[in-house]
Amino acid sequence: MQTPHYGALPAVHRFMDDVAVAAFEEPLGRTAVRTCVQEALAEARSAMAQRACPPPNYASLRGHVLGLLSQREASGLIGVINGSGVLLHTNFGRAPLAKAAVDAVRDLGGAYNNLEYDLKRGERGERYDRVASQLRELSGAPGALVVNNCAAAILLVLDTFARGREVVVSRGQLIEIGGSFRLPDVLSRSGATVVEVGTTNRTYADDYRTARTDRTAIFMRTHASNFRMSGFTAQVGPGELAAVAAESAVIAFEDLGSGALIDLSRFGLPHEPTVAESIAAGLDLVAFSGDKLLGGPQCGILCGRADLVERMKRNPLLRALRVDKMTLAALAATLACYCKPDRLLEIPLFAMLAEPESSLRRRAQLLCAQLRAGGSAAEFEVRPTTSITGGGALPCVEIPSVALCVGPQGSGPAGLARKLRTTRPPVIGRIEETRLVLDMRTIFPEQDGVLCDLLAGAV
Ligand SMILES: *Cc1c(COP(=O)(O)O)cnc(C)c1O
């Protein structure tokens, strides 16, 4: 057999000098780009050896190199256009941050700051102080603390107050919220013993009262998050739980989950219990997430009695659960948006919820017109749809919305969806029968132009 003519393959530097290839040096670095080129050339050499075929031409090798480069780029953390209609999607990073929060992360993260320094006294200070005072004002609770996420907040409460002791929970609230978070497992990992009371559908204050023993530390309530019970049901409300806990001299603790700081009915949503309501009802401690209905960075927030917060601060476990300067910077800037009513819509979650259907429809119609004018082969259509909040909050609430639908075409909706996942940025939609549906509510208006170009290129 003749030795393949490897010398006919283009040289590495020809690719490296190609502007389309060189464009990947910015995100990936020169070494990674060179590695992809060498990989493509090695594959070509082995194909030539095995099949005794002539060397591929430059254009086809270049296409292969660019494919490898975009694959590598996509394996990093990159922004996506979320057309799923799920406002708080854990797969897409939950709540997008307000611009003020992003600016705070950039300014404070890129320089030294007084994270743990008391400027007045010129000595070591408290990491949690500033954000705690904002949280106290917004919740009405005398104490507040921030950790990595709501799961960590629950763990810290249980580890501090219930290790080797009992936590009483209603059978109807021993939930799994997905992503391997099962409340009974978290409870037992913390070294607490779970005491289930009531039945699946009904639990009364008396069930808690009767379950109280010398070993009981906490009466706990959980937000049922992703599921709803209806019909012949009864659960003990926050006020009632606080009262039985006080009478039984145990801690009343609530895992609120998505933790709304304001009444969401202003956005046409049904009432979701707020943190301030739980505190006002007399609960001793409340835990909730920072990146769900609060609209901030991933973190877990604890609000409640000052003496209990102090005890949690002295727990060595807090060192492993503590948040960094960037989280605190983003959270403080997000909470500042709550302090003035006209700043609330700076939080992207609320801006998305507040956008009227008429505005969504106008944007979708404009996109549709532009794409049709571009002479694309696919059918574009504007249709009503519904968005959901996601993040375990308000599971049964459908928010009226408007979608841009891409109708039946060559590769079908799955093929189009696959193609749109490879664009930069990737576009994620929902498949409904023969259409790819892009919900305008979760697409930022400033992304419309890019979306139009990406769709025109993909269909
Ligand atoms: C989302 C949720 C959690 C977990 O919150 P993370 O911040 O993701 O850890 C816990 N409990 C409830 C009820 C939730 O909805």
Tab-separated table of C-alpha atoms and ligand atoms in Angstrom:
chain	number	residue	atom	x	y	z
A	1	MET	CA	0.000	0.000	0.000
A	2	GLN	CA	1.167	3.512	-0.827
A	3	THR	CA	2.051	5.834	2.088
A	4	PRO	CA	-0.623	8.532	2.328
A	5	HIS	CA	0.543	11.930	1.165
A	6	TYR	CA	0.333	13.745	4.544
A	7	GLY	CA	2.424	16.609	3.212
A	8	ALA	CA	-0.553	17.687	1.116
A	9	LEU	CA	-2.498	18.583	4.275
A	10	PRO	CA	-2.620	22.309	5.075
A	11	ALA	CA	-0.175	23.496	7.735
A	12	VAL	CA	-1.339	24.364	11.268
A	13	HIS	CA	-0.398	28.033	10.814
A	14	ARG	CA	-2.762	28.389	7.853
A	15	PHE	CA	-5.686	27.690	10.205
A	16	MET	CA	-4.232	29.836	12.955
A	17	ASP	CA	-4.041	32.784	10.536
A	18	ASP	CA	-7.634	32.272	9.383
A	19	VAL	CA	-9.801	35.034	10.918
A	20	ALA	CA	-12.749	32.702	11.615
A	21	VAL	CA	-10.486	30.315	13.537
A	22	ALA	CA	-8.529	33.105	15.227
A	23	ALA	CA	-11.827	34.555	16.524
A	24	PHE	CA	-11.921	31.643	19.004
A	25	GLU	CA	-8.615	32.724	20.595
A	26	GLU	CA	-10.489	35.361	22.586
A	27	PRO	CA	-12.840	32.982	24.451
A	28	LEU	CA	-10.697	29.817	24.391
A	29	GLY	CA	-7.049	30.913	24.307
A	30	ARG	CA	-4.439	30.222	21.605
A	31	THR	CA	-3.365	26.854	23.018
A	32	ALA	CA	-6.877	25.420	22.945
A	33	VAL	CA	-7.377	26.675	19.374
A	34	ARG	CA	-4.119	25.043	18.279
A	35	THR	CA	-5.177	21.792	19.999
A	36	CYS	CA	-8.451	21.733	18.019
A	37	VAL	CA	-6.565	22.329	14.749
A	38	GLN	CA	-4.116	19.532	15.556
A	39	GLU	CA	-7.001	17.257	16.493
A	40	ALA	CA	-8.731	17.868	13.149
A	41	LEU	CA	-5.472	17.246	11.269
A	42	ALA	CA	-4.794	14.040	13.231
A	43	GLU	CA	-8.278	12.764	12.352
A	44	ALA	CA	-7.662	13.595	8.681
A	45	ARG	CA	-4.342	11.709	8.744
A	46	SER	CA	-5.907	8.646	10.291
A	47	ALA	CA	-8.776	8.700	7.748
A	48	MET	CA	-6.216	8.945	4.940
A	49	ALA	CA	-4.259	5.995	6.334
A	50	GLN	CA	-7.303	3.776	6.837
A	51	ARG	CA	-9.166	4.463	3.642
A	52	ALA	CA	-6.270	5.440	1.399
A	53	CYS	CA	-8.249	8.531	0.446
A	54	PRO	CA	-6.767	11.768	-0.859
A	55	PRO	CA	-6.187	14.624	1.635
A	56	PRO	CA	-9.358	16.634	2.370
A	57	ASN	CA	-9.277	20.179	1.026
A	58	TYR	CA	-8.778	23.237	3.193
A	59	ALA	CA	-12.436	24.288	3.174
A	60	SER	CA	-13.709	20.970	4.533
A	61	LEU	CA	-10.963	20.778	7.172
A	62	ARG	CA	-11.685	24.367	8.183
A	63	GLY	CA	-15.376	23.459	8.658
A	64	HIS	CA	-14.349	20.584	10.885
A	65	VAL	CA	-11.973	22.791	12.921
A	66	LEU	CA	-14.701	25.417	13.418
A	67	GLY	CA	-17.092	22.673	14.552
A	68	LEU	CA	-14.599	21.431	17.142
A	69	LEU	CA	-14.002	25.001	18.328
A	70	SER	CA	-17.687	25.789	18.814
A	71	GLN	CA	-18.209	22.482	20.604
A	72	ARG	CA	-15.418	23.393	22.985
A	73	GLU	CA	-16.773	26.882	23.489
A	74	ALA	CA	-20.251	25.530	24.265
A	75	SER	CA	-18.856	23.268	26.963
A	76	GLY	CA	-18.054	26.423	28.963
A	77	LEU	CA	-20.630	28.483	30.858
A	78	ILE	CA	-22.255	30.771	28.274
A	79	GLY	CA	-25.369	32.919	28.063
A	80	VAL	CA	-28.502	31.531	26.418
A	81	ILE	CA	-31.704	33.069	25.075
A	82	ASN	CA	-34.453	31.525	27.197
A	83	GLY	CA	-37.577	31.049	25.113
A	84	SER	CA	-38.922	28.344	27.438
A	85	GLY	CA	-41.364	30.629	29.218
A	86	VAL	CA	-40.124	29.443	32.621
A	87	LEU	CA	-39.051	32.592	34.452
A	88	LEU	CA	-37.029	30.894	37.190
A	89	HIS	CA	-35.486	27.894	35.433
A	90	THR	CA	-32.846	26.101	37.480
A	91	ASN	CA	-31.249	24.802	34.249
A	92	PHE	CA	-30.775	28.377	33.039
A	93	GLY	CA	-29.427	29.874	36.262
A	94	ARG	CA	-32.771	30.848	37.881
A	95	ALA	CA	-33.180	34.595	38.431
A	96	PRO	CA	-31.206	36.894	36.104
A	97	LEU	CA	-29.580	39.665	38.144
A	98	ALA	CA	-30.527	43.337	38.094
A	99	LYS	CA	-28.017	45.602	36.374
A	100	ALA	CA	-27.264	47.240	39.731
A	101	ALA	CA	-26.390	43.807	41.138
A	102	VAL	CA	-24.093	42.982	38.217
A	103	ASP	CA	-22.376	46.377	38.590
A	104	ALA	CA	-21.895	45.761	42.314
A	105	VAL	CA	-20.319	42.350	41.614
A	106	ARG	CA	-17.970	43.913	39.069
A	107	ASP	CA	-16.979	46.862	41.259
A	108	LEU	CA	-16.607	44.997	44.553
A	109	GLY	CA	-15.394	41.682	43.147
A	110	GLY	CA	-12.604	43.257	41.124
A	111	ALA	CA	-11.085	45.184	44.007
A	112	TYR	CA	-10.508	45.112	47.763
A	113	ASN	CA	-13.460	46.016	49.952
A	114	ASN	CA	-14.539	46.172	53.588
A	115	LEU	CA	-16.113	42.679	53.566
A	116	GLU	CA	-14.974	41.922	57.120
A	117	TYR	CA	-13.611	45.296	58.198
A	118	ASP	CA	-15.226	47.873	60.445
A	119	LEU	CA	-14.237	51.254	58.999
A	120	LYS	CA	-15.362	53.193	62.074
A	121	ARG	CA	-13.280	51.239	64.568
A	122	GLY	CA	-10.493	50.211	62.202
A	123	GLU	CA	-10.715	46.559	63.141
A	124	ARG	CA	-12.209	43.260	62.063
A	125	GLY	CA	-15.905	43.557	61.246
A	126	GLU	CA	-18.884	41.366	60.415
A	127	ARG	CA	-19.388	39.928	56.930
A	128	TYR	CA	-23.177	39.707	57.313
A	129	ASP	CA	-23.946	43.034	59.021
A	130	ARG	CA	-24.885	45.300	56.125
A	131	VAL	CA	-27.098	42.861	54.257
A	132	ALA	CA	-28.670	41.732	57.542
A	133	SER	CA	-29.893	45.248	58.261
A	134	GLN	CA	-31.569	45.426	54.829
A	135	LEU	CA	-33.181	42.039	55.444
A	136	ARG	CA	-34.398	43.085	58.897
A	137	GLU	CA	-36.102	46.123	57.389
A	138	LEU	CA	-37.742	44.166	54.580
A	139	SER	CA	-38.904	41.226	56.696
A	140	GLY	CA	-39.591	42.875	60.023
A	141	ALA	CA	-37.481	40.152	61.686
A	142	PRO	CA	-35.007	41.154	64.402
A	143	GLY	CA	-32.263	38.862	63.027
A	144	ALA	CA	-31.030	37.753	59.598
A	145	LEU	CA	-28.254	35.630	58.113
A	146	VAL	CA	-27.218	34.588	54.587
A	147	VAL	CA	-25.721	31.241	53.475
A	148	ASN	CA	-25.127	29.493	50.137
A	149	ASN	CA	-28.659	28.382	49.334
A	150	CYS	CA	-31.933	27.490	51.003
A	151	ALA	CA	-30.842	23.871	51.469
A	152	ALA	CA	-27.802	25.140	53.410
A	153	ALA	CA	-30.049	27.406	55.490
A	154	ILE	CA	-32.225	24.446	56.474
A	155	LEU	CA	-29.148	22.372	57.275
A	156	LEU	CA	-27.735	25.131	59.487
A	157	VAL	CA	-30.994	25.479	61.426
A	158	LEU	CA	-31.284	21.744	61.988
A	159	ASP	CA	-27.612	21.272	62.844
A	160	THR	CA	-27.678	24.147	65.331
A	161	PHE	CA	-30.922	23.315	67.117
A	162	ALA	CA	-31.967	19.746	66.349
A	163	ARG	CA	-28.908	17.497	66.090
A	164	GLY	CA	-29.666	14.374	68.105
A	165	ARG	CA	-33.144	15.732	68.773
A	166	GLU	CA	-36.548	15.634	67.091
A	167	VAL	CA	-38.158	17.741	64.389
A	168	VAL	CA	-41.907	17.442	64.033
A	169	VAL	CA	-43.177	17.748	60.426
A	170	SER	CA	-46.589	17.235	58.865
A	171	ARG	CA	-46.850	14.120	56.648
A	172	GLY	CA	-48.359	16.284	53.911
A	173	GLN	CA	-45.237	18.473	53.845
A	174	LEU	CA	-42.463	15.868	53.560
A	175	ILE	CA	-41.778	16.938	50.016
A	176	GLU	CA	-39.289	16.315	47.267
A	177	ILE	CA	-38.670	19.442	45.205
A	178	GLY	CA	-36.508	17.825	42.536
A	179	GLY	CA	-32.784	18.051	41.919
A	180	SER	CA	-32.329	15.428	44.674
A	181	PHE	CA	-33.717	17.668	47.411
A	182	ARG	CA	-35.943	15.483	49.563
A	183	LEU	CA	-36.865	17.086	52.819
A	184	PRO	CA	-36.814	13.830	54.861
A	185	ASP	CA	-33.260	13.123	53.619
A	186	VAL	CA	-32.011	16.623	54.430
A	187	LEU	CA	-33.566	16.298	57.868
A	188	SER	CA	-31.917	12.998	58.640
A	189	ARG	CA	-28.528	14.056	57.212
A	190	SER	CA	-28.479	16.859	59.746
A	191	GLY	CA	-28.608	14.311	62.547
A	192	ALA	CA	-32.161	15.182	63.523
A	193	THR	CA	-34.899	12.606	63.930
A	194	VAL	CA	-37.975	13.303	61.830
A	195	VAL	CA	-41.268	12.815	63.595
A	196	GLU	CA	-44.095	12.681	61.077
A	197	VAL	CA	-47.485	13.806	62.277
A	198	GLY	CA	-50.950	13.961	60.798
A	199	THR	CA	-52.053	12.131	57.683
A	200	THR	CA	-51.145	12.755	54.056
A	201	ASN	CA	-54.046	15.138	53.590
A	202	ARG	CA	-54.812	16.518	57.059
A	203	THR	CA	-52.682	17.723	59.966
A	204	TYR	CA	-53.940	19.664	63.008
A	205	ALA	CA	-52.258	21.764	65.684
A	206	ASP	CA	-53.072	18.998	68.156
A	207	ASP	CA	-50.928	16.538	66.156
A	208	TYR	CA	-47.897	18.731	66.855
A	209	ARG	CA	-48.878	19.201	70.494
A	210	THR	CA	-49.232	15.447	71.074
A	211	ALA	CA	-45.918	14.672	69.346
A	212	ARG	CA	-43.979	16.944	71.717
A	213	THR	CA	-41.454	15.004	73.865
A	214	ASP	CA	-38.356	15.984	75.916
A	215	ARG	CA	-36.327	15.537	72.747
A	216	THR	CA	-38.397	17.830	70.509
A	217	ALA	CA	-36.440	20.829	69.227
A	218	ILE	CA	-38.450	22.166	66.294
A	219	PHE	CA	-41.965	22.266	64.858
A	220	MET	CA	-41.423	22.683	61.148
A	221	ARG	CA	-43.558	23.847	58.246
A	222	THR	CA	-42.583	23.592	54.564
A	223	HIS	CA	-43.891	25.313	51.512
A	224	ALA	CA	-45.218	22.489	49.332
A	225	SER	CA	-43.520	24.139	46.333
A	226	ASN	CA	-44.026	22.110	43.171
A	227	PHE	CA	-47.220	20.422	44.189
A	228	ARG	CA	-50.695	21.261	45.393
A	229	MET	CA	-53.176	19.288	47.420
A	230	SER	CA	-56.839	20.023	47.048
A	231	GLY	CA	-60.078	18.600	48.355
A	232	PHE	CA	-60.380	17.327	51.932
A	233	THR	CA	-57.173	18.839	53.294
A	234	ALA	CA	-55.981	20.744	56.353
A	235	GLN	CA	-52.574	22.112	57.283
A	236	VAL	CA	-51.519	24.132	60.289
A	237	GLY	CA	-50.994	27.774	59.271
A	238	PRO	CA	-47.957	29.846	60.308
A	239	GLY	CA	-49.762	31.697	63.119
A	240	GLU	CA	-51.204	28.510	64.576
A	241	LEU	CA	-47.856	26.706	64.351
A	242	ALA	CA	-46.129	29.629	66.089
A	243	ALA	CA	-48.718	29.459	68.874
A	244	VAL	CA	-48.392	25.693	69.525
A	245	ALA	CA	-44.606	25.955	69.344
A	246	ALA	CA	-44.569	28.779	71.900
A	247	GLU	CA	-46.883	26.871	74.199
A	248	SER	CA	-44.692	23.741	73.828
A	249	ALA	CA	-41.440	25.763	74.233
A	250	VAL	CA	-39.932	24.618	70.934
A	251	ILE	CA	-38.763	26.557	67.858
A	252	ALA	CA	-41.286	27.258	65.087
A	253	PHE	CA	-39.393	27.070	61.781
A	254	GLU	CA	-40.676	27.469	58.242
A	255	ASP	CA	-38.988	26.538	54.953
A	256	LEU	CA	-40.662	29.089	52.705
A	257	GLY	CA	-38.744	27.980	49.619
A	258	SER	CA	-39.184	30.695	47.029
A	259	GLY	CA	-39.585	33.471	49.604
A	260	ALA	CA	-41.470	36.429	48.139
A	261	LEU	CA	-40.483	39.683	49.831
A	262	ILE	CA	-43.441	41.557	48.351
A	263	ASP	CA	-47.039	40.713	47.556
A	264	LEU	CA	-46.995	39.467	43.966
A	265	SER	CA	-50.668	40.245	43.362
A	266	ARG	CA	-49.503	43.572	41.880
A	267	PHE	CA	-48.318	41.480	38.900
A	268	GLY	CA	-51.670	39.743	38.625
A	269	LEU	CA	-50.380	36.646	40.411
A	270	PRO	CA	-52.259	34.921	43.227
A	271	HIS	CA	-51.148	35.687	46.724
A	272	GLU	CA	-47.921	33.922	47.679
A	273	PRO	CA	-47.108	34.081	51.407
A	274	THR	CA	-44.403	36.698	52.004
A	275	VAL	CA	-41.492	36.498	54.415
A	276	ALA	CA	-42.857	39.467	56.387
A	277	GLU	CA	-46.211	37.659	56.828
A	278	SER	CA	-44.494	34.576	58.249
A	279	ILE	CA	-42.467	36.719	60.638
A	280	ALA	CA	-45.558	38.712	61.642
A	281	ALA	CA	-47.381	35.415	62.261
A	282	GLY	CA	-44.837	34.756	65.019
A	283	LEU	CA	-42.583	32.097	63.459
A	284	ASP	CA	-39.164	31.983	65.113
A	285	LEU	CA	-37.159	31.306	61.954
A	286	VAL	CA	-37.893	31.396	58.224
A	287	ALA	CA	-35.624	30.093	55.430
A	288	PHE	CA	-35.881	30.972	51.729
A	289	SER	CA	-33.860	31.195	48.505
A	290	GLY	CA	-32.265	34.355	47.115
A	291	ASP	CA	-32.598	33.352	43.460
A	292	LYS	CA	-36.284	32.494	43.266
A	293	LEU	CA	-39.061	35.071	43.812
A	294	LEU	CA	-36.591	37.486	45.405
A	295	GLY	CA	-34.859	37.826	42.016
A	296	GLY	CA	-31.287	37.923	43.321
A	297	PRO	CA	-28.168	35.736	43.429
A	298	GLN	CA	-28.103	32.114	44.583
A	299	CYS	CA	-28.127	32.152	48.378
A	300	GLY	CA	-30.213	31.010	51.308
A	301	ILE	CA	-31.625	33.573	53.691
A	302	LEU	CA	-32.634	33.069	57.299
A	303	CYS	CA	-34.803	35.644	59.048
A	304	GLY	CA	-36.115	35.455	62.582
A	305	ARG	CA	-35.288	35.794	66.272
A	306	ALA	CA	-32.000	37.587	66.956
A	307	ASP	CA	-30.906	35.132	69.687
A	308	LEU	CA	-31.371	32.167	67.348
A	309	VAL	CA	-29.457	33.924	64.561
A	310	GLU	CA	-26.610	34.598	67.030
A	311	ARG	CA	-26.455	30.913	67.931
A	312	MET	CA	-26.279	29.942	64.258
A	313	LYS	CA	-23.446	32.441	63.760
A	314	ARG	CA	-21.465	30.624	66.444
A	315	ASN	CA	-21.964	27.241	64.770
A	316	PRO	CA	-18.657	26.196	63.112
A	317	LEU	CA	-20.700	24.740	60.240
A	318	LEU	CA	-21.442	28.327	59.110
A	319	ARG	CA	-17.810	28.605	57.989
A	320	ALA	CA	-18.494	25.925	55.367
A	321	LEU	CA	-21.779	27.478	54.256
A	322	ARG	CA	-20.796	31.138	54.164
A	323	VAL	CA	-21.294	33.344	51.105
A	324	ASP	CA	-18.568	35.275	49.328
A	325	LYS	CA	-18.210	38.982	48.535
A	326	MET	CA	-19.821	38.649	45.096
A	327	THR	CA	-22.987	37.053	46.455
A	328	LEU	CA	-23.241	39.660	49.198
A	329	ALA	CA	-22.627	42.494	46.724
A	330	ALA	CA	-25.322	41.188	44.358
A	331	LEU	CA	-27.788	40.526	47.168
A	332	ALA	CA	-27.329	43.955	48.763
A	333	ALA	CA	-27.806	45.676	45.392
A	334	THR	CA	-30.915	43.574	44.668
A	335	LEU	CA	-32.429	44.338	48.081
A	336	ALA	CA	-31.775	48.048	47.491
A	337	CYS	CA	-34.198	47.823	44.537
A	338	TYR	CA	-36.956	46.866	47.025
A	339	CYS	CA	-36.471	49.965	49.117
A	340	LYS	CA	-37.895	52.316	46.479
A	341	PRO	CA	-41.091	51.303	44.656
A	342	ASP	CA	-39.910	52.809	41.351
A	343	ARG	CA	-36.780	50.636	41.394
A	344	LEU	CA	-38.601	47.285	41.644
A	345	LEU	CA	-38.778	46.814	37.879
A	346	GLU	CA	-34.976	46.967	37.724
A	347	ILE	CA	-35.169	43.347	38.909
A	348	PRO	CA	-35.492	41.364	35.642
A	349	LEU	CA	-37.939	38.862	37.184
A	350	PHE	CA	-40.410	41.674	37.936
A	351	ALA	CA	-39.807	43.413	34.599
A	352	MET	CA	-40.698	40.118	32.869
A	353	LEU	CA	-43.804	39.629	35.031
A	354	ALA	CA	-44.926	43.208	34.444
A	355	GLU	CA	-44.593	43.256	30.662
A	356	PRO	CA	-48.118	43.537	29.203
A	357	GLU	CA	-49.283	40.985	26.645
A	358	SER	CA	-49.730	43.841	24.148
A	359	SER	CA	-46.022	44.586	24.326
A	360	LEU	CA	-45.089	40.908	23.983
A	361	ARG	CA	-47.392	40.642	20.979
A	362	ARG	CA	-45.908	43.737	19.333
A	363	ARG	CA	-42.374	42.324	19.704
A	364	ALA	CA	-43.393	38.909	18.348
A	365	GLN	CA	-45.217	40.483	15.395
A	366	LEU	CA	-42.211	42.607	14.526
A	367	LEU	CA	-39.937	39.547	14.592
A	368	CYS	CA	-42.437	37.650	12.466
A	369	ALA	CA	-42.606	40.436	9.888
A	370	GLN	CA	-38.814	40.731	9.718
A	371	LEU	CA	-38.361	36.976	9.274
A	372	ARG	CA	-41.084	36.724	6.614
A	373	ALA	CA	-39.599	39.697	4.763
A	374	GLY	CA	-36.273	37.886	4.811
A	375	GLY	CA	-37.898	35.291	2.556
A	376	SER	CA	-37.369	32.357	4.882
A	377	ALA	CA	-38.798	28.971	3.956
A	378	ALA	CA	-40.294	28.338	7.409
A	379	GLU	CA	-43.681	29.543	8.634
A	380	PHE	CA	-43.669	32.072	11.439
A	381	GLU	CA	-46.715	32.753	13.542
A	382	VAL	CA	-47.692	34.709	16.652
A	383	ARG	CA	-49.804	32.750	19.114
A	384	PRO	CA	-50.999	33.093	22.700
A	385	THR	CA	-49.187	30.895	25.217
A	386	THR	CA	-48.621	30.700	28.968
A	387	SER	CA	-45.480	31.237	31.014
A	388	ILE	CA	-44.845	29.868	34.509
A	389	THR	CA	-42.692	31.237	37.315
A	390	GLY	CA	-40.843	27.959	38.002
A	391	GLY	CA	-38.494	27.662	40.948
A	392	GLY	CA	-41.088	25.732	42.885
A	393	ALA	CA	-43.217	28.829	43.356
A	394	LEU	CA	-46.849	29.125	42.288
A	395	PRO	CA	-46.847	25.752	40.495
A	396	CYS	CA	-50.353	25.916	39.113
A	397	VAL	CA	-50.271	29.523	37.979
A	398	GLU	CA	-50.261	30.132	34.244
A	399	ILE	CA	-49.228	33.627	33.209
A	400	PRO	CA	-50.780	34.717	29.908
A	401	SER	CA	-48.073	35.322	27.332
A	402	VAL	CA	-47.312	35.495	23.610
A	403	ALA	CA	-45.120	33.165	21.579
A	404	LEU	CA	-43.299	33.342	18.293
A	405	CYS	CA	-43.879	29.926	16.714
A	406	VAL	CA	-41.723	28.462	13.990
A	407	GLY	CA	-43.934	26.197	11.932
A	408	PRO	CA	-43.371	22.911	10.177
A	409	GLN	CA	-40.225	22.904	8.068
A	410	GLY	CA	-37.517	20.569	6.766
A	411	SER	CA	-35.863	19.050	9.805
A	412	GLY	CA	-38.978	19.277	12.024
A	413	PRO	CA	-39.137	21.092	15.367
A	414	ALA	CA	-36.615	18.758	17.044
A	415	GLY	CA	-34.085	19.384	14.288
A	416	LEU	CA	-34.612	23.134	14.531
A	417	ALA	CA	-34.361	23.011	18.334
A	418	ARG	CA	-31.067	21.120	17.993
A	419	LYS	CA	-29.733	23.642	15.496
A	420	LEU	CA	-30.711	26.571	17.731
A	421	ARG	CA	-28.825	25.003	20.627
A	422	THR	CA	-25.615	25.340	18.581
A	423	THR	CA	-26.023	29.035	17.698
A	424	ARG	CA	-24.168	31.729	19.639
A	425	PRO	CA	-25.887	32.492	21.897
A	426	PRO	CA	-27.938	29.275	21.910
A	427	VAL	CA	-31.715	29.715	21.752
A	428	ILE	CA	-33.886	27.385	23.832
A	429	GLY	CA	-37.557	26.913	23.053
A	430	ARG	CA	-40.392	24.449	23.685
A	431	ILE	CA	-41.626	21.916	21.192
A	432	GLU	CA	-45.404	21.827	20.813
A	433	GLU	CA	-46.566	19.295	18.224
A	434	THR	CA	-45.040	20.373	14.895
A	435	ARG	CA	-43.867	23.779	16.106
A	436	LEU	CA	-40.989	25.286	17.989
A	437	VAL	CA	-42.464	27.776	20.453
A	438	LEU	CA	-40.477	30.745	21.739
A	439	ASP	CA	-42.183	32.499	24.662
A	440	MET	CA	-41.485	36.236	24.410
A	441	ARG	CA	-41.901	36.797	28.166
A	442	THR	CA	-38.574	35.200	29.069
A	443	ILE	CA	-36.714	36.723	26.098
A	444	PHE	CA	-35.277	40.145	26.973
A	445	PRO	CA	-36.430	42.860	24.534
A	446	GLU	CA	-32.785	43.741	23.844
A	447	GLN	CA	-32.253	40.171	22.591
A	448	ASP	CA	-34.906	40.489	19.837
A	449	GLY	CA	-32.442	41.684	17.178
A	450	VAL	CA	-29.968	38.867	17.794
A	451	LEU	CA	-32.809	36.346	17.973
A	452	CYS	CA	-34.060	37.492	14.574
A	453	ASP	CA	-30.615	36.972	12.986
A	454	LEU	CA	-30.175	33.558	14.646
A	455	LEU	CA	-33.612	32.347	13.505
A	456	ALA	CA	-33.090	33.630	9.974
A	457	GLY	CA	-29.793	31.739	9.864
A	458	ALA	CA	-31.203	28.521	11.324
A	459	VAL	CA	-34.340	27.979	9.217
B	1	LIG	C1	-36.339	25.623	46.225
B	1	LIG	C2	-36.660	25.125	47.565
B	1	LIG	C3	-35.638	24.709	48.426
B	1	LIG	C4	-34.189	24.673	48.018
B	1	LIG	O1	-33.703	25.937	47.747
B	1	LIG	P1	-32.214	26.116	47.174
B	1	LIG	O2	-31.976	27.578	47.328
B	1	LIG	O3	-32.256	25.653	45.765
B	1	LIG	O4	-31.303	25.304	48.013
B	1	LIG	C5	-35.996	24.256	49.672
B	1	LIG	N1	-37.283	24.206	50.057
B	1	LIG	C6	-38.294	24.620	49.266
B	1	LIG	C7	-39.692	24.541	49.772
B	1	LIG	C8	-38.014	25.093	47.983
B	1	LIG	O5	-39.014	25.497	47.183
